[in-house]
Coordinates of C-alpha atoms and ligand atoms in Angstrom, one line a residue:
M90 CA -0.1 -0.1 0.2
I91 CA 1.2 3.4 -1.0
S92 CA 2.2 5.7 2.2
K93 CA 3.8 9.0 2.7
Y94 CA 6.0 10.1 5.5
I95 CA 6.8 13.8 5.7
T96 CA 9.4 15.2 8.2
T97 CA 10.6 18.4 9.4
P98 CA 14.1 19.0 10.7
I99 CA 13.8 19.3 14.4
Y100 CA 14.4 22.5 15.7
Y101 CA 17.0 23.8 18.1
V102 CA 15.4 25.3 21.3
N103 CA 18.4 27.8 22.0
G104 CA 16.0 30.4 20.9
S105 CA 12.6 31.4 19.8
P106 CA 11.0 29.9 16.9
H107 CA 11.3 32.4 13.8
I108 CA 9.7 32.8 10.4
G109 CA 12.1 30.0 9.4
H110 CA 10.8 27.5 11.5
A111 CA 7.3 28.7 10.7
H112 CA 7.8 28.3 7.0
T113 CA 9.3 24.9 6.8
T114 CA 6.6 23.5 9.1
I115 CA 4.0 24.9 7.3
M116 CA 5.2 23.6 4.1
G117 CA 5.4 20.1 5.5
D118 CA 1.3 20.7 6.7
I119 CA 0.9 21.6 3.0
L120 CA 2.3 18.7 1.4
K121 CA 0.6 16.6 4.1
R122 CA -2.9 18.1 3.5
F123 CA -2.5 17.4 -0.6
S124 CA -1.1 14.0 0.1
L125 CA -4.0 13.3 2.0
M126 CA -6.1 14.5 -0.7
R127 CA -4.6 12.0 -3.1
G128 CA -5.8 9.5 -0.8
V129 CA -2.6 8.5 0.3
P130 CA -2.2 7.6 4.1
T131 CA 0.4 10.6 5.4
Y132 CA 2.2 10.9 8.5
Y133 CA 3.9 14.4 9.4
S134 CA 6.2 14.8 12.1
T135 CA 7.8 17.9 13.5
G136 CA 9.7 18.5 17.0
T137 CA 12.6 19.9 18.9
D138 CA 16.2 19.1 19.4
E139 CA 17.1 19.6 23.0
H140 CA 20.5 18.3 23.3
G141 CA 24.1 19.8 23.0
Q142 CA 26.4 22.3 24.2
K143 CA 24.6 25.3 23.1
I144 CA 21.2 24.1 24.4
Q145 CA 23.3 23.4 27.9
Q146 CA 24.5 27.1 27.5
V147 CA 21.2 28.5 27.7
I148 CA 19.7 26.1 30.4
E149 CA 22.5 27.1 32.5
Q150 CA 22.0 30.8 31.9
S151 CA 18.2 30.5 32.7
G152 CA 18.9 29.3 36.2
L153 CA 15.8 26.9 35.8
P154 CA 16.1 23.1 35.8
A155 CA 16.7 21.5 32.4
D156 CA 13.4 19.8 32.2
Q157 CA 11.3 22.9 32.9
F158 CA 13.2 25.0 30.5
L159 CA 13.3 22.5 28.0
A160 CA 9.4 22.1 28.2
A161 CA 8.8 26.1 28.2
Q162 CA 10.9 26.4 24.9
A163 CA 9.4 23.2 23.3
K164 CA 5.9 24.7 24.1
E165 CA 6.7 27.8 22.4
F166 CA 7.5 25.9 19.2
K167 CA 4.3 23.8 19.7
D168 CA 2.2 27.1 20.1
L169 CA 3.5 28.7 16.9
F170 CA 2.7 25.6 14.9
D171 CA -0.9 25.1 16.5
R172 CA -1.3 29.0 15.7
C173 CA -0.3 28.2 12.3
N174 CA -2.7 25.6 11.8
V175 CA -0.2 22.7 11.3
A176 CA -1.5 19.1 11.3
Y177 CA 1.4 17.3 12.3
D178 CA 0.7 13.4 13.6
L179 CA 4.0 13.9 15.9
F180 CA 5.7 16.6 17.5
M181 CA 9.0 14.8 18.9
R182 CA 11.4 16.0 21.5
T183 CA 14.8 14.5 21.5
T184 CA 14.4 14.3 25.3
D185 CA 11.3 11.8 24.7
T186 CA 12.5 8.8 26.5
E187 CA 11.5 6.2 23.3
H188 CA 13.8 8.4 21.2
M189 CA 16.7 8.5 23.7
T190 CA 16.4 4.5 24.1
L191 CA 16.4 4.0 20.3
V192 CA 19.6 6.3 19.5
Q193 CA 21.2 4.3 22.4
G194 CA 20.0 1.0 20.8
V195 CA 21.6 2.0 17.5
L196 CA 24.9 3.4 18.9
Q197 CA 25.4 0.5 20.8
D198 CA 24.6 -2.0 17.8
L199 CA 27.2 -0.1 15.7
Y200 CA 29.6 0.0 18.7
D201 CA 29.3 -3.9 18.9
R202 CA 29.9 -4.4 15.1
G203 CA 32.9 -2.6 15.2
M204 CA 31.9 0.7 13.1
I205 CA 32.6 3.1 16.3
E206 CA 36.1 3.8 17.4
K207 CA 37.6 5.9 20.3
K208 CA 40.7 7.7 19.3
E209 CA 42.6 10.9 19.8
Y210 CA 41.9 14.1 17.9
T211 CA 43.1 17.5 17.9
G212 CA 41.5 20.2 15.6
L213 CA 40.1 23.9 15.7
Y214 CA 36.7 24.1 17.6
C215 CA 33.8 26.4 17.0
V216 CA 31.6 26.6 20.3
G217 CA 28.9 28.3 18.2
C218 CA 28.7 25.1 16.0
E219 CA 30.0 22.4 18.5
Q220 CA 32.2 21.1 15.5
F221 CA 35.7 20.8 14.8
K222 CA 36.6 22.8 11.5
T223 CA 38.9 21.9 8.7
T224 CA 40.8 24.8 7.2
A225 CA 38.5 25.0 4.4
E226 CA 35.4 25.6 6.5
L227 CA 36.9 28.7 7.9
D228 CA 37.2 32.0 6.0
E229 CA 40.5 34.0 5.3
L230 CA 40.9 35.5 8.6
G231 CA 40.6 31.8 10.0
R232 CA 37.3 32.5 11.6
C233 CA 34.1 30.2 11.6
K234 CA 32.0 31.5 8.5
D235 CA 28.9 31.2 10.4
H236 CA 29.7 32.7 13.5
L237 CA 32.8 34.9 12.5
T238 CA 34.9 33.8 15.6
E239 CA 38.1 32.1 15.8
P240 CA 37.8 28.3 16.7
Q241 CA 40.0 27.3 19.6
K242 CA 42.7 24.6 19.2
Q243 CA 41.5 21.7 21.2
T244 CA 42.4 17.9 22.0
E245 CA 40.0 15.5 22.7
T246 CA 39.5 12.0 23.0
N247 CA 36.2 11.0 21.5
Y248 CA 34.3 8.1 19.6
F249 CA 34.4 8.2 15.8
F250 CA 32.2 6.9 13.1
G251 CA 33.9 6.0 9.7
L252 CA 32.3 7.5 6.7
E253 CA 34.7 7.1 4.0
Q254 CA 33.7 3.1 3.7
H255 CA 30.3 3.9 2.2
R256 CA 31.1 7.2 0.1
E257 CA 31.2 5.3 -3.2
W258 CA 27.9 3.8 -2.3
L259 CA 26.7 7.2 -1.3
V260 CA 27.4 8.7 -4.7
N261 CA 25.8 5.7 -6.6
W262 CA 22.9 6.3 -4.9
L263 CA 22.5 10.1 -5.2
K264 CA 23.1 9.2 -9.0
S265 CA 20.1 6.5 -9.1
S266 CA 17.4 9.1 -8.9
D267 CA 16.3 12.6 -10.3
D268 CA 13.7 12.7 -7.9
L269 CA 15.7 12.1 -5.1
I270 CA 17.0 15.8 -4.4
Q271 CA 14.9 19.0 -5.4
P272 CA 16.4 21.6 -6.7
E273 CA 18.8 19.8 -8.5
S274 CA 21.5 22.3 -7.7
Y275 CA 21.9 20.7 -4.2
R276 CA 22.6 17.3 -5.7
R277 CA 25.6 18.8 -7.7
E278 CA 26.8 20.5 -4.5
I279 CA 27.0 17.4 -2.6
L280 CA 28.5 15.2 -5.5
G281 CA 31.0 18.1 -5.5
M282 CA 31.8 17.2 -1.6
L283 CA 31.9 13.8 -2.4
K284 CA 35.2 14.0 -4.5
E285 CA 37.4 13.9 -1.6
P286 CA 37.7 11.2 1.1
L287 CA 35.2 11.5 3.9
E288 CA 37.1 12.1 7.1
D289 CA 35.4 9.9 10.5
L290 CA 32.5 11.6 11.9
C291 CA 33.3 12.5 15.9
I292 CA 30.1 11.2 17.2
S293 CA 30.7 11.7 21.1
R294 CA 31.3 14.7 23.5
P295 CA 33.0 14.1 26.8
K296 CA 30.5 14.8 29.7
S297 CA 33.3 17.0 31.4
R298 CA 32.7 19.6 28.5
V299 CA 28.9 18.3 27.7
W300 CA 26.6 16.7 30.5
H301 CA 23.3 17.4 28.2
G302 CA 22.8 14.5 25.8
I303 CA 22.3 11.1 25.6
E304 CA 24.8 9.1 27.3
L305 CA 26.6 6.5 25.4
P306 CA 25.6 3.3 26.2
F307 CA 29.0 1.7 26.0
D308 CA 30.9 4.8 27.8
T309 CA 29.1 6.5 30.4
N310 CA 31.8 9.5 30.5
Y311 CA 30.2 10.2 27.2
V312 CA 27.2 11.7 25.5
S313 CA 26.1 11.5 22.1
Y314 CA 27.0 14.4 19.7
V315 CA 24.0 16.0 18.7
W316 CA 23.7 15.0 14.8
F317 CA 23.5 11.5 15.7
D318 CA 20.7 12.2 18.4
A319 CA 19.0 14.6 16.2
L320 CA 19.0 12.6 13.0
F321 CA 17.5 9.3 14.1
N322 CA 14.4 11.0 15.1
Y323 CA 13.3 10.5 11.4
V324 CA 13.3 6.8 12.5
S325 CA 12.4 6.8 16.3
N326 CA 9.0 8.9 15.3
V327 CA 8.0 5.9 13.4
R328 CA 8.8 3.1 15.7
R329 CA 6.8 4.3 18.5
G330 CA 3.1 5.0 19.8
D331 CA 0.2 4.5 17.3
A332 CA 2.6 5.1 14.0
A333 CA 4.9 2.1 14.9
D334 CA 4.5 0.8 11.6
F335 CA 8.2 1.5 10.8
D336 CA 8.2 -0.3 7.1
F337 CA 5.1 1.1 6.2
W338 CA 6.0 4.7 6.7
W339 CA 9.5 4.7 6.2
S340 CA 9.4 3.5 2.7
N341 CA 8.4 6.8 1.3
A342 CA 10.0 9.0 3.4
T343 CA 10.4 12.8 2.3
H344 CA 12.6 15.2 4.3
L345 CA 12.0 18.8 4.1
M346 CA 14.9 21.3 5.2
A347 CA 16.5 24.6 4.4
K348 CA 19.8 24.3 2.6
D349 CA 22.0 25.1 5.6
I350 CA 21.7 21.4 6.8
I351 CA 22.0 19.3 3.5
K352 CA 25.6 18.1 4.1
T353 CA 24.5 16.5 7.4
H354 CA 21.1 15.3 6.0
I355 CA 22.5 13.8 2.6
I356 CA 26.1 12.6 3.5
Y357 CA 26.1 11.8 7.1
W358 CA 22.4 10.7 7.6
P359 CA 22.3 8.0 4.7
I360 CA 25.7 6.5 5.8
M361 CA 24.2 6.4 9.6
L362 CA 21.3 4.8 8.2
R363 CA 23.0 2.2 5.9
A364 CA 25.5 1.1 8.7
A365 CA 22.5 0.5 11.2
G366 CA 20.7 -1.4 8.5
F367 CA 18.2 1.0 7.4
E368 CA 17.3 2.1 3.9
P369 CA 17.9 5.6 2.7
P370 CA 15.2 8.2 2.6
K371 CA 13.3 8.7 -0.6
H372 CA 13.0 12.3 -1.1
Y373 CA 14.8 15.5 0.2
R374 CA 13.2 19.0 -0.6
I375 CA 15.1 21.8 0.1
H376 CA 14.2 25.5 0.4
G377 CA 16.1 28.7 0.5
Y378 CA 16.4 31.6 3.4
W379 CA 14.0 34.3 4.0
V380 CA 15.9 37.5 3.7
A381 CA 14.7 40.9 4.6
E382 CA 12.6 43.1 1.9
G383 CA 15.8 44.6 -0.2
G384 CA 17.9 41.6 0.4
Q385 CA 19.6 42.0 3.6
K386 CA 20.0 39.1 6.4
M387 CA 17.5 39.7 9.0
S388 CA 18.4 40.9 12.6
K389 CA 17.5 42.7 15.6
S390 CA 19.8 45.1 14.9
L391 CA 18.5 46.2 11.7
G392 CA 14.6 46.1 12.8
N393 CA 13.9 44.1 9.9
V394 CA 12.9 40.6 11.4
V395 CA 9.4 39.4 10.6
D396 CA 8.1 37.7 13.5
P397 CA 5.4 34.9 12.5
N398 CA 3.3 35.5 15.6
D399 CA 3.0 39.4 15.0
V400 CA 2.3 38.5 11.1
I401 CA -0.7 36.2 12.3
D402 CA -1.8 38.9 15.0
T403 CA -2.1 41.5 12.4
F404 CA -3.1 39.8 9.1
G405 CA -4.3 36.4 10.1
V406 CA -2.7 32.7 10.0
D407 CA -3.8 32.2 6.3
A408 CA -2.3 35.7 5.3
L409 CA 0.9 34.2 6.7
R410 CA 0.5 30.7 5.1
Y411 CA -0.2 32.3 1.8
Y412 CA 2.7 34.8 1.5
L413 CA 5.3 32.1 2.3
T414 CA 3.6 29.6 0.0
K415 CA 3.4 32.1 -2.8
N416 CA 7.1 33.4 -2.5
M417 CA 9.4 30.6 -2.0
G418 CA 10.2 27.7 -3.7
G419 CA 13.9 26.5 -3.7
S420 CA 15.6 29.9 -3.9
D421 CA 15.8 32.5 -1.1
A422 CA 13.0 34.9 -1.2
H423 CA 12.0 38.6 0.4
I424 CA 9.6 39.1 3.4
S425 CA 8.4 42.1 5.3
K426 CA 5.4 43.2 6.8
G427 CA 4.7 45.4 4.0
L428 CA 5.1 42.7 1.5
I429 CA 2.7 40.6 3.5
E430 CA 0.2 43.5 3.5
A431 CA 0.4 44.2 -0.2
T432 CA 0.1 40.8 -1.2
Y433 CA -2.6 40.2 1.2
N434 CA -4.7 43.5 -0.3
T435 CA -4.0 42.4 -4.0
D436 CA -4.6 38.7 -3.8
L437 CA -6.6 37.7 -0.9
A438 CA -8.7 41.0 -0.4
N439 CA -9.2 42.4 -4.1
N440 CA -9.2 38.9 -5.8
I441 CA -10.1 35.9 -4.2
G442 CA -11.7 37.5 -1.4
N443 CA -13.9 39.9 -3.4
L444 CA -14.5 37.1 -5.8
H445 CA -16.0 34.9 -3.3
S446 CA -18.3 37.8 -1.9
R447 CA -19.6 39.2 -4.7
V448 CA -20.5 35.9 -6.3
L449 CA -22.3 34.2 -3.1
K450 CA -24.2 37.6 -2.0
F451 CA -25.6 37.8 -5.3
V452 CA -26.4 34.1 -5.7
F453 CA -27.8 33.9 -2.2
K454 CA -30.0 37.0 -3.1
R455 CA -31.3 36.1 -6.5
C456 CA -31.7 32.4 -5.9
D457 CA -33.4 32.0 -2.6
G458 CA -30.4 31.5 -0.6
K459 CA -30.1 28.1 -2.2
T460 CA -27.8 26.6 -5.0
P461 CA -30.0 27.1 -8.3
E462 CA -31.0 24.0 -10.3
P463 CA -30.1 25.1 -14.1
A464 CA -32.3 23.2 -16.9
E465 CA -28.9 22.7 -18.8
I466 CA -25.6 24.1 -18.4
A467 CA -24.8 26.6 -21.1
E468 CA -21.4 25.8 -23.2
P469 CA -19.4 28.5 -22.2
D470 CA -20.4 28.0 -18.3
R471 CA -19.3 24.1 -19.1
E472 CA -16.1 25.4 -20.6
L473 CA -15.4 27.0 -17.5
Q474 CA -16.1 24.0 -15.1
N475 CA -14.0 21.8 -17.3
Y476 CA -11.0 24.2 -17.2
V477 CA -11.2 24.7 -13.4
A478 CA -11.6 20.5 -12.6
K479 CA -8.8 20.0 -14.7
T480 CA -6.6 22.6 -13.6
L481 CA -7.3 21.7 -10.1
D482 CA -6.8 18.0 -10.5
N483 CA -3.5 18.9 -11.9
I484 CA -2.3 20.8 -9.0
V485 CA -3.6 18.2 -6.6
N486 CA -1.6 15.5 -8.1
T487 CA 1.7 17.4 -9.3
V488 CA 2.3 19.5 -6.1
D489 CA 5.8 19.6 -4.4
L490 CA 7.7 21.8 -2.4
I491 CA 9.8 23.8 -4.9
T492 CA 7.2 24.3 -7.2
L493 CA 4.3 25.8 -4.7
P494 CA 4.8 29.3 -6.2
D495 CA 4.0 28.3 -9.6
T496 CA 1.1 26.6 -8.2
M497 CA -0.2 29.7 -6.5
K498 CA 0.3 31.3 -9.9
T499 CA -2.0 28.6 -11.3
F500 CA -4.6 29.3 -8.4
L501 CA -4.5 33.2 -9.1
Q502 CA -5.2 32.6 -12.7
I503 CA -8.2 30.5 -11.9
A504 CA -9.4 33.3 -10.0
D505 CA -9.0 35.5 -12.6
R506 CA -10.7 33.5 -15.0
L507 CA -13.8 33.0 -12.6
N508 CA -14.1 37.0 -12.3
T509 CA -13.6 37.5 -15.6
H510 CA -16.3 35.2 -16.7
Y511 CA -18.9 36.5 -14.1
N512 CA -18.1 40.1 -15.1
D513 CA -18.6 39.1 -18.9
A514 CA -21.9 37.2 -18.2
E515 CA -23.3 40.2 -16.1
P516 CA -25.8 37.9 -14.3
W517 CA -27.3 40.9 -12.6
K518 CA -28.4 41.8 -16.0
M519 CA -30.0 38.5 -17.1
V520 CA -32.0 38.0 -14.1
K521 CA -34.3 41.0 -15.2
D522 CA -34.5 39.0 -18.6
E523 CA -37.2 36.6 -18.8
S524 CA -35.7 34.9 -21.9
Q525 CA -32.4 34.8 -20.2
Q526 CA -33.5 32.8 -17.3
N527 CA -31.5 29.6 -18.1
R528 CA -28.6 30.9 -18.8
F529 CA -29.0 32.9 -15.8
L530 CA -29.3 29.9 -13.7
S531 CA -26.5 28.3 -15.5
V532 CA -24.0 31.2 -14.9
C533 CA -25.0 31.1 -11.1
Y534 CA -24.8 27.3 -10.4
V535 CA -21.8 27.4 -12.5
M536 CA -20.0 29.8 -10.5
L537 CA -20.8 28.2 -7.0
D538 CA -19.9 24.9 -8.5
C539 CA -16.6 26.1 -9.8
L540 CA -16.2 27.9 -6.2
Q541 CA -16.4 25.0 -4.2
M542 CA -13.6 23.0 -6.3
F543 CA -11.5 26.1 -6.0
F544 CA -11.9 26.4 -2.1
R545 CA -11.7 22.7 -1.6
A546 CA -8.4 22.5 -3.6
L547 CA -7.1 25.7 -1.9
H548 CA -7.9 24.3 1.4
P549 CA -4.2 23.1 2.4
I550 CA -2.9 26.4 2.1
I551 CA -5.5 28.5 3.5
P552 CA -7.6 26.3 5.7
E553 CA -9.3 29.0 8.0
A554 CA -10.5 31.2 4.8
A555 CA -11.4 28.1 2.5
E556 CA -13.6 26.7 5.3
K557 CA -15.4 29.7 5.7
A558 CA -16.0 29.7 2.0
L559 CA -17.2 26.3 1.9
V560 CA -19.5 26.5 4.5
S561 CA -21.0 29.4 2.9
I562 CA -21.5 27.1 0.0
G563 CA -23.2 24.6 1.9
I564 CA -20.1 22.2 1.6
K565 CA -18.4 20.2 4.3
T566 CA -14.6 20.9 4.8
P567 CA -12.4 18.5 3.4
S568 CA -11.3 16.1 6.0
L569 CA -7.6 15.3 7.4
E570 CA -8.0 11.7 6.1
P571 CA -6.7 10.1 3.3
V572 CA -9.7 10.3 1.0
A573 CA -8.9 10.6 -2.7
V574 CA -10.6 14.0 -4.2
S575 CA -11.1 14.4 -7.7
F576 CA -12.5 17.3 -9.6
S577 CA -15.6 17.3 -11.7
P578 CA -18.2 19.4 -12.8
D579 CA -21.5 19.5 -11.3
T580 CA -20.6 18.0 -8.0
L581 CA -22.6 20.5 -6.3
E582 CA -26.2 19.3 -5.2
P583 CA -28.9 21.7 -6.5
G584 CA -31.2 23.2 -3.7
T585 CA -28.3 22.8 -1.3
P586 CA -28.9 25.6 1.2
L587 CA -26.3 28.5 1.3
G588 CA -24.8 29.2 4.7
T589 CA -23.4 32.1 6.2
I590 CA -21.5 34.4 4.0
E591 CA -18.4 36.3 5.6
N592 CA -15.8 38.4 4.5
L593 CA -12.7 36.1 3.9
F594 CA -10.3 38.8 3.9
P595 CA -11.3 42.2 4.7
R596 CA -9.3 44.7 3.4
I597 CA -6.5 46.4 5.4
D598 CA -5.6 50.1 5.3
Ligands
LIG75 ZN1 30.6 28.6 13.9

């Protein structure tokens, strides 16, 4: 049986959730909802990464007991995702017992099979990254490129996991499918990195330095390094609770992520899986970064940070979801409250919202608050229905993370075409002309029929507004069950009472 398992990265809880966290998590939700509309059972996980040195530092600064501090941090992420209408199936935390037990089991198994080795290592260590850096990873001044601080020379005895013996397999696997990594440029980037031998991966931290982590089962003086701990969430999520059908979900796993973590996910992760006896994931979908309007990096000092909670307070959750979906595929994209407001007014208030309100109000008034029953559907109206049904079917069946901006353009084209059709038909004139009664009913029926298809297909993107729109047409909201949806003309039952007509997107001035 076909299935789909979608994951976001788990988010590091050393700070509050930002627009990037909201974006990836909303995209996962949208892909999950479309997958369910294709009738595919879909499991969607997100969560928080709660171990490691940086988190240990913020726990110590907070003065709170670790579990209390972490629970509060995780809740901040969970609350934001709930406000974003994200229908995740699991919000995992790396401090969950089920997860820690699995990671320890995997580590013990790799150790028993001689794949983990203890040795001394001297290198340049960046505290911010919690990583030893190679000189190639430093800038001209010898600083960490991410933190712009000079790493410290450090010698440590640690446990290492060998990668090089898997390199040839990894290269072949990466070349095996064009659908594995999108956008394609990231596969080329990774294949470029794989031209050089892979150094052993340090998988531990001495407790003398990092006490906050999963203890190595074979040496209690050490904890597991954060990547090994974090990446195995993708496995532990579907080996516990009501999702414990590992093979079913893992057979079609899609990892969503921003471009900064592709090396760990596309080099280390498949190798860890292979060593531990698991299949690699099926898909990687990678998006860019949100930058401020004008192209600068968002920063508190520049005052250009866009806070997702603030956007929801000002414009509503659907405006946030819509803006993020419309503007980012695989590349970087700009964001500001001004840009969101402009998009809201142009696309949502003036186009989609206005289309809904004028058609529904008119039909409600002129057709006794019910879906009209035309004697026959006129040819131009039938053409419109066929176009809408076919286009929406195509959207639902081909939707993918990196092509979402194109999908949104198509939705807007449909809205434009519906607006034009309605304007050209002028049903407000037909209603006064006895000889035009059949066409009048045909136009009214077809506009409602097209709108119900349109809002059912838009539901994964803007669930709140789509639900209101469907209520006004007397249609039930799509369920979060795997029920295949297909779009075809005349599914709307004549005589169905219309519901409350709410203004979906009041204009903001
Ligand atoms: Zn760094």
